[in-house]
Coordinates of C-alpha atoms in Angstrom, one line a residue:
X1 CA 155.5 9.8 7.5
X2 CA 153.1 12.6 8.6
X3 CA 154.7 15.3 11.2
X4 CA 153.0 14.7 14.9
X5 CA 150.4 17.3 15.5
X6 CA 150.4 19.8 18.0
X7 CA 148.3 22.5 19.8
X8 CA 147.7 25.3 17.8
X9 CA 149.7 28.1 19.6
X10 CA 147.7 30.7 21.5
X11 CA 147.7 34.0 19.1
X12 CA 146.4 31.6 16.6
X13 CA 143.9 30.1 18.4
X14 CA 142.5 33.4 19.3
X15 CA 143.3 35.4 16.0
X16 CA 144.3 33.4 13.0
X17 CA 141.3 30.4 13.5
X18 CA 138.5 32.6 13.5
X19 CA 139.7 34.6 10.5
X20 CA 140.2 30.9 8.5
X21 CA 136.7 30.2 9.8
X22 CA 135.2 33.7 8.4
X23 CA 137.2 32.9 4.9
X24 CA 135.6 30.0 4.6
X25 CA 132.5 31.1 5.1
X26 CA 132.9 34.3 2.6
X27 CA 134.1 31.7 0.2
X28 CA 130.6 29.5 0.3
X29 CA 129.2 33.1 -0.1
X30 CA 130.8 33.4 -2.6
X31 CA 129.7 30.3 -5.1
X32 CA 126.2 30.9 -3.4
X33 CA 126.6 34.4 -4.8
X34 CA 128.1 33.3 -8.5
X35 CA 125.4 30.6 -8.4
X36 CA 122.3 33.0 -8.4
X37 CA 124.1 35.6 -11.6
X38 CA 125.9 37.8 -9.6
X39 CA 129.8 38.4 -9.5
X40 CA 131.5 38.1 -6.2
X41 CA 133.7 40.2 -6.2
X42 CA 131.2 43.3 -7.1
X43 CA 128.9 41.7 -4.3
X44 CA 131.9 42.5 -1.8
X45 CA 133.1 45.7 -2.9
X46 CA 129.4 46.8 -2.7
X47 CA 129.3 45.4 1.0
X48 CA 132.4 47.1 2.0
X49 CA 131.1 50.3 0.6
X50 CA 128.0 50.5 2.4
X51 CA 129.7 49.6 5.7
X52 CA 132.4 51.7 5.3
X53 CA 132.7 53.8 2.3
X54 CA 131.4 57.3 4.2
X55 CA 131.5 58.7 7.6
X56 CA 127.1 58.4 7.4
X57 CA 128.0 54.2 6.7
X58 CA 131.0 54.4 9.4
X59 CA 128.2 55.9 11.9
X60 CA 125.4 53.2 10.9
X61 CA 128.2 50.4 11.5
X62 CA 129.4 51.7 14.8
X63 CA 125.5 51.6 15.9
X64 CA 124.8 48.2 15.4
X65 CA 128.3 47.2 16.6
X66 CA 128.0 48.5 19.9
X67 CA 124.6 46.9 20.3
X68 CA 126.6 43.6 19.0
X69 CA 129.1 44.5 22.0
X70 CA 126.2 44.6 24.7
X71 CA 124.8 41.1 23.7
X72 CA 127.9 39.4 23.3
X73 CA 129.7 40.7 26.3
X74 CA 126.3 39.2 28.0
X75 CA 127.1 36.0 26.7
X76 CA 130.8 36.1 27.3
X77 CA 129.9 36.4 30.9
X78 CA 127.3 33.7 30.8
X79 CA 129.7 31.3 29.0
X80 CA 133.0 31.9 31.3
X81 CA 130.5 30.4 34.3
X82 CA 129.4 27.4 32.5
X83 CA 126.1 29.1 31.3
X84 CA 124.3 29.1 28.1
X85 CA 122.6 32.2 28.3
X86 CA 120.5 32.6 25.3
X87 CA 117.9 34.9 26.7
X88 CA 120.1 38.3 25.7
X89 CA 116.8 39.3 23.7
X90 CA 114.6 39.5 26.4
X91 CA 117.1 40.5 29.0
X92 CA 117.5 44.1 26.4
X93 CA 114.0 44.2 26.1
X94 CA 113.3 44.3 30.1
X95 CA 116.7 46.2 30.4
X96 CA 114.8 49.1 27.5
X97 CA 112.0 49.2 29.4
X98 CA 113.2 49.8 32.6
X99 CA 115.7 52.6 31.2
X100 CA 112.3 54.0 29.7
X101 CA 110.4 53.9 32.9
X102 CA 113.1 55.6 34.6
X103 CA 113.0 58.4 32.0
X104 CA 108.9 58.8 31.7
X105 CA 108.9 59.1 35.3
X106 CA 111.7 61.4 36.0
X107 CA 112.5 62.7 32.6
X108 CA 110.6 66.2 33.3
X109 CA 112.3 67.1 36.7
X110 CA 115.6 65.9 36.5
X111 CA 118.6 67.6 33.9
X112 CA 120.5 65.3 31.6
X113 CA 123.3 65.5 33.9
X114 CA 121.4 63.0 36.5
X115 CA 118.7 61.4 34.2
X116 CA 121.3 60.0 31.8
X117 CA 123.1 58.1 34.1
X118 CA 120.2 57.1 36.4
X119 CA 118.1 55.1 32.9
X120 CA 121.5 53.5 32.5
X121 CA 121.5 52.0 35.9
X122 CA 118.1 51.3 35.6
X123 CA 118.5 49.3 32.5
X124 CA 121.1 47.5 33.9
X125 CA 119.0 46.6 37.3
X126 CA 115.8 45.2 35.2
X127 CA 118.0 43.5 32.5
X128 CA 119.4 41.7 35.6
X129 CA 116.3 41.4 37.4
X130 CA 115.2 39.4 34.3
X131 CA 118.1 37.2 33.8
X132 CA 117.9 36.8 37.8
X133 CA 114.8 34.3 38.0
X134 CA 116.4 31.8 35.2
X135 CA 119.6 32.2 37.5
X136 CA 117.2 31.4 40.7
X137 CA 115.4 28.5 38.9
X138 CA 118.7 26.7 38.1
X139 CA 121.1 27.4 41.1
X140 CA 117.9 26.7 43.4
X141 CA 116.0 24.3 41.1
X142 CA 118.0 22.4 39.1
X143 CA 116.3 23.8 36.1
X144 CA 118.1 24.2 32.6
X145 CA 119.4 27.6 31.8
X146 CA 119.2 27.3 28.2
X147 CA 115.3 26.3 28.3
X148 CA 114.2 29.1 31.1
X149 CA 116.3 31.9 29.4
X150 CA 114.3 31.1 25.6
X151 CA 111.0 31.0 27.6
X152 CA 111.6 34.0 29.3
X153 CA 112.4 35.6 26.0
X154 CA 108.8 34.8 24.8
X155 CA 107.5 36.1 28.5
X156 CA 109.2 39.6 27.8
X157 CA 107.7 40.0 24.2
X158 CA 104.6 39.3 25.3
X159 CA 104.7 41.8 28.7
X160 CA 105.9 44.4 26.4
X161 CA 103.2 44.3 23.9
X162 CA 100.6 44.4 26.7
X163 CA 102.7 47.4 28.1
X164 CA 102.8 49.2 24.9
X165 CA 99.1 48.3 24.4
X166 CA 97.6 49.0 27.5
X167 CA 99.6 51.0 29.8
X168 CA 102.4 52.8 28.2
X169 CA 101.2 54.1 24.7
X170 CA 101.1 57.6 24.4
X171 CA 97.7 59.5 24.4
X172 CA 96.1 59.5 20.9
X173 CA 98.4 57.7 19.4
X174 CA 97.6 55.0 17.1
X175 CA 101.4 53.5 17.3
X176 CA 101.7 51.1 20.4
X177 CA 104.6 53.4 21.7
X178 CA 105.1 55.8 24.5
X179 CA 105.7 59.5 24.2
X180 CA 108.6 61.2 23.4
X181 CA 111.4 62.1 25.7
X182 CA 112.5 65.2 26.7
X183 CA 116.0 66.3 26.1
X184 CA 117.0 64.9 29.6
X185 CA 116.4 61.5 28.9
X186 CA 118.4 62.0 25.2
X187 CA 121.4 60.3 24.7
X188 CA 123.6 62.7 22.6
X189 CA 124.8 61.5 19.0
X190 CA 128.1 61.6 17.9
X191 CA 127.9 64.1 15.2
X192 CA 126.4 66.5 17.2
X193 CA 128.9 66.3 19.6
X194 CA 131.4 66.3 17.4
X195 CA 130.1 69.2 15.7
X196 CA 130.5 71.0 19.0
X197 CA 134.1 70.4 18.7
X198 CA 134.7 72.0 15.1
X199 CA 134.4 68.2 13.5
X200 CA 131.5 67.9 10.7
X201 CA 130.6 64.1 10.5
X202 CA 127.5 63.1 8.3
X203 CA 124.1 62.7 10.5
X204 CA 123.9 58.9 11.8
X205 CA 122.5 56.7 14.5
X206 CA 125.6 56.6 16.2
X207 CA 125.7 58.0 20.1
X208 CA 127.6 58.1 22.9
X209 CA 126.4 54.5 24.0
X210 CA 129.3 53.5 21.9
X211 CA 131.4 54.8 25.2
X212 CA 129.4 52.7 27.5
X213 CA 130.0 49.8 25.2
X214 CA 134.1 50.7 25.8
X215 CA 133.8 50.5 29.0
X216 CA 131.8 47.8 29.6
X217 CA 134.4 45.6 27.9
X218 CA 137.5 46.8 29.9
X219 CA 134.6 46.2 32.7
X220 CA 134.5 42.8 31.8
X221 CA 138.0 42.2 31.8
X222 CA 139.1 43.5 34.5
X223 CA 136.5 41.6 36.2
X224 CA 137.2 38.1 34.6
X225 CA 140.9 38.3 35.2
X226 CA 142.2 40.6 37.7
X227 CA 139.2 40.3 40.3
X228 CA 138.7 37.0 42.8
X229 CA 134.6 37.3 41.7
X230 CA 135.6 37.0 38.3
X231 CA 138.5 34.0 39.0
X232 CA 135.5 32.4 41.0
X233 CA 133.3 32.5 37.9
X234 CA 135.8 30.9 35.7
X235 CA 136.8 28.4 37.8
X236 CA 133.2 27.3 37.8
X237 CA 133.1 27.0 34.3
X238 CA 136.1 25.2 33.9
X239 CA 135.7 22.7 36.4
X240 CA 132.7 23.2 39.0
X241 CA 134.4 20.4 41.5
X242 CA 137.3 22.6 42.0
X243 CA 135.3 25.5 42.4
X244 CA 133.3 24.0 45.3
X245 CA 137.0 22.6 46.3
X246 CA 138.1 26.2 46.9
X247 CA 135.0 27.0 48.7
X248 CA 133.0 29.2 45.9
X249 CA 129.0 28.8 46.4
X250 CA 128.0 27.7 42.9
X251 CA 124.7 28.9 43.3
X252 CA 126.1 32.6 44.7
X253 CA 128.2 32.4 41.7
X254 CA 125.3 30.9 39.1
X255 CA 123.8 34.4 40.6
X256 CA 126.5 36.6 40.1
X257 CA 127.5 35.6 36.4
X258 CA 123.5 36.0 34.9
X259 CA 123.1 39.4 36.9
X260 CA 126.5 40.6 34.9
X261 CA 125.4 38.9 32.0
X262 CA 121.5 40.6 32.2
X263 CA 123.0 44.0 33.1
X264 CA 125.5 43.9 30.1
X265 CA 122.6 42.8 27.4
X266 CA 119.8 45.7 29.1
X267 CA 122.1 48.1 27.7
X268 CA 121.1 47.6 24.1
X269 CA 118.0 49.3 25.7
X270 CA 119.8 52.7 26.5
X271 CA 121.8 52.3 22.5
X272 CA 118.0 52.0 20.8
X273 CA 115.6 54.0 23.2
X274 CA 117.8 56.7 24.4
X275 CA 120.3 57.3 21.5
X276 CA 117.7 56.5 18.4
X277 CA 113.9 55.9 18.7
X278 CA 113.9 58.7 21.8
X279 CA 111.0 56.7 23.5
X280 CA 109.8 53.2 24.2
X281 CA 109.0 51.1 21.5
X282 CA 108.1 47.3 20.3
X283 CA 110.5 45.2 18.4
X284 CA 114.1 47.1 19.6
X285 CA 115.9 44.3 20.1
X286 CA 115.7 43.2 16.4
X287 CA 117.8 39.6 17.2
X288 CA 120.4 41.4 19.0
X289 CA 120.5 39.2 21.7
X290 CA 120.6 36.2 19.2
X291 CA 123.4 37.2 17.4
X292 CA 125.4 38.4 20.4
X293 CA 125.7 34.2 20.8
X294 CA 128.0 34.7 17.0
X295 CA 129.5 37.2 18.3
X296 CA 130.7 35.5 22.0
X297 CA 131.6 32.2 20.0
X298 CA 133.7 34.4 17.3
X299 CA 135.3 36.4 19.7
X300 CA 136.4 33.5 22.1
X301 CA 134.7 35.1 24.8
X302 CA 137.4 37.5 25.5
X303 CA 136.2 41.3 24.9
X304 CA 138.8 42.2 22.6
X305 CA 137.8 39.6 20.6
X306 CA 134.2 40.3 20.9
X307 CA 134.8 43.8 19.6
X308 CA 136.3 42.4 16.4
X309 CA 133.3 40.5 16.0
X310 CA 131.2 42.7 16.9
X311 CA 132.7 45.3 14.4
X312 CA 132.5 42.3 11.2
X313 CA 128.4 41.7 12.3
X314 CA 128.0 45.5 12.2
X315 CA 129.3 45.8 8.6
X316 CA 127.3 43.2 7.4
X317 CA 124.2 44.8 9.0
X318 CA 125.0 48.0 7.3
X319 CA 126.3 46.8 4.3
X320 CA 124.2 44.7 3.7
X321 CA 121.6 47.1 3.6
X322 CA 123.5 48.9 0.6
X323 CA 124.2 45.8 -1.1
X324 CA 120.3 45.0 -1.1
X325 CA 119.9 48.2 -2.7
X326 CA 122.4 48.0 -5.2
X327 CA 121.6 44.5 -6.2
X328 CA 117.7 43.6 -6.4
X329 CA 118.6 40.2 -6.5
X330 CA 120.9 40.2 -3.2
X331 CA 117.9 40.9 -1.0
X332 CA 118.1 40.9 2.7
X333 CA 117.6 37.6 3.5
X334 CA 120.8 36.9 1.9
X335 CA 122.5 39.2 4.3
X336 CA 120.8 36.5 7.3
X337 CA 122.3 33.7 4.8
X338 CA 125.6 35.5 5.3
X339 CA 125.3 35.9 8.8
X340 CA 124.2 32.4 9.2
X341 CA 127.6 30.9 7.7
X342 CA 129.3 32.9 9.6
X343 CA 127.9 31.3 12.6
X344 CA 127.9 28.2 11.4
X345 CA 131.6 28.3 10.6
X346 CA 132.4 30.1 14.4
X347 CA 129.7 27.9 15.8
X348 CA 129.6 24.0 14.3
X349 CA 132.3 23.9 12.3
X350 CA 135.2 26.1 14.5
X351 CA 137.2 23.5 14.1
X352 CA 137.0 22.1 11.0
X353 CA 140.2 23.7 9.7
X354 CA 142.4 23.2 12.8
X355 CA 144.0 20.1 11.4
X356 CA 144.9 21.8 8.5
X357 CA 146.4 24.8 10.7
X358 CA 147.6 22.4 13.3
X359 CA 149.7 20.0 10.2
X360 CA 151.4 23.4 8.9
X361 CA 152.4 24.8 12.0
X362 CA 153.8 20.9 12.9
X363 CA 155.8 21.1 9.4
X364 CA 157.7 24.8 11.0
X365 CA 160.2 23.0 13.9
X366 CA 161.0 20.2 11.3
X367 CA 162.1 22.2 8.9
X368 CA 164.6 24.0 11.2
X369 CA 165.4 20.9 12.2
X370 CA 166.7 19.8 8.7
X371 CA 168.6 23.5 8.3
X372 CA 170.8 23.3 11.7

């Protein structure tokens, strides 16, 4: 007779189930991989290499994990309030531009000291500005979050190229991007600041956005679980009836939870513009906001969890970039391939082995049982 089932305990819930799902999905990699002439286990070694095989790859991993962080803190945010936010994309496009306004306009009289942290405010406000008017349509409306926040990613590409085009590109330049900032409106990178401490670390993208992302997540959850706003927010998520019960305004709160979660996703703006390009550009987001979805779902929602993910997306961006290299015919669509299972076994399939996990873990009091 088959041992009852039961809940999977908590530590596995949050830890060991994601890690069965990523297995699996390594493992279809991995006969997809064999399939097209290629062994495996070279493919992996390659990938782990490139993400983390030098302080240069260590740098390039960290930079597209702490954009990873942004995106899927937003979501986090948007998710523990009920919310399918999926317009993370166009919230850090609007959130980039207003960090670059801020800087253009200010950049020349201000010192680091007071530019720095004003575009980072201002990123936040118009990345929440912009997530505000989906919030608006469906607290006041009765419109559908999901389908305002996708159009409203299409309505910020579409301002920005006109932007770039028109307004902001820089005077004889034939690149639809503005000019350059000045070293006010520069986010420092880590190696130089390192450097300044005796440390030599190999030139990378990496900068000090990485400590914003850090304290946007211990942000996030002190807000979530130590704050009444943030029990508020949950409680709406988890059952909206009770929430009115106790006498929240779900449409205050609807508010509330997409500002957070438009703030948190316009700072991929002040990671790209200020730390990297150094001025406004098209294209920054590069699916950041998408994939910060993954990252939410593989992380549980909770921010430690989210940095994990984020972490495991950023080595597949970088090393999947040396893998590509290494290997003509693993080309970088097959990194998106990877990146796709991966969310299909966080995303569709979560629980497709928890039966499996739930029969083992029955088997464990039964088994003392028959030893006492």
């Amino acid at each position: 007779m088959n041992a009852p089932r039961r809940p999977l305990p908590g530590w596995a819930e949050i830890a060991l189930l994601p890690l069965v799902n990523i297995a699996l999905a390594f493992v279809t990699v991995g006969v997809i991989v064999r399939i097209i002439g290629v062994d495996p286990l070279q493919a992996l070694r390659l990938l782990v290499v490139g993400a983390l095989g030098s302080s240069e790859s260590i740098g390039y991993t960290l930079y597209y994990t702490t954009n990873f962080i942004f995106t899927g803190l937003a979501v986090a945010v948007a998710f523990h309030g009920g919310l399918f936010n999926i317009g993370g994309e166009g919230q850090a496009y609007i959130g980039g531009l207003g960090c670059g306004l801020a800087i253009l306009a200010l950049d020349r009289v201000l010192p680091a000291w007071a530019m720095i942290p004003l575009a980072i405010v201002a990123a936040a406000l118009f990345g929440a500005a912009w997530a505000a008017v989906p919030a608006w349509l469906q607290a006041w409306r009765g419109s559908h979050i999901v389908i305002t926040t996708i159009m409203f990613n299409f309505l910020a590409a579409a301002l920005m190229v006109y932007l770039m085009v028109n307004v902001l590109i820089a005077p004889g330049s034939m690149t639809p991007q503005s000019r350059t900032f000045t070293a006010s409106g520069k986010l420092p990178s880590v190696h130089e600041v390192m450097a300044g401490l005796g440390i030599e670390v190999a030139p990378s993208a990496l900068n000090l956005s990485i400590v914003l992302a850090v304290l946007c997540c211990v942000a996030v959850w002190v807000f979530l679980w130590h704050t009444p706003w943030g029990y508020a927010l949950r409680t709406m998520g988890h059952n909206p009836d009770a929430a009115i019960y106790a006498g929240t305004s779900l449409r205050r709160t609807t508010m509330l939870a997409m500002c957070l979660s438009g703030g948190l996703a316009g700072f991929v703006g002040v990671n790209e513009l200020m730390g990297v390009h150094q001025r406004i550009v098209l294209d920054f987001p590069a699916g950041y906001g998408f994939a910060g979805i993954a990252v939410a779902l593989m992380g549980r929602s909770h921010p430690l969890g989210i940095v994990l993910a984020a972490l495991l997306f950023g080595a597949l961006q970088q090393g999947g970039a040396e893998l590509a290299f290494e290997i003509p015919t693993i080309n970088r669509e097959m990194v998106v391939v990877i990146q796709g299972l991966i969310i299909l076994f966080s995303g569709a399939l979560v629980n497709l082995p928890r039966p499996w996990l739930q029969r083992v873990f029955s088997l464990a009091p039964s088994r003392k049982g028959q030893g006492s």
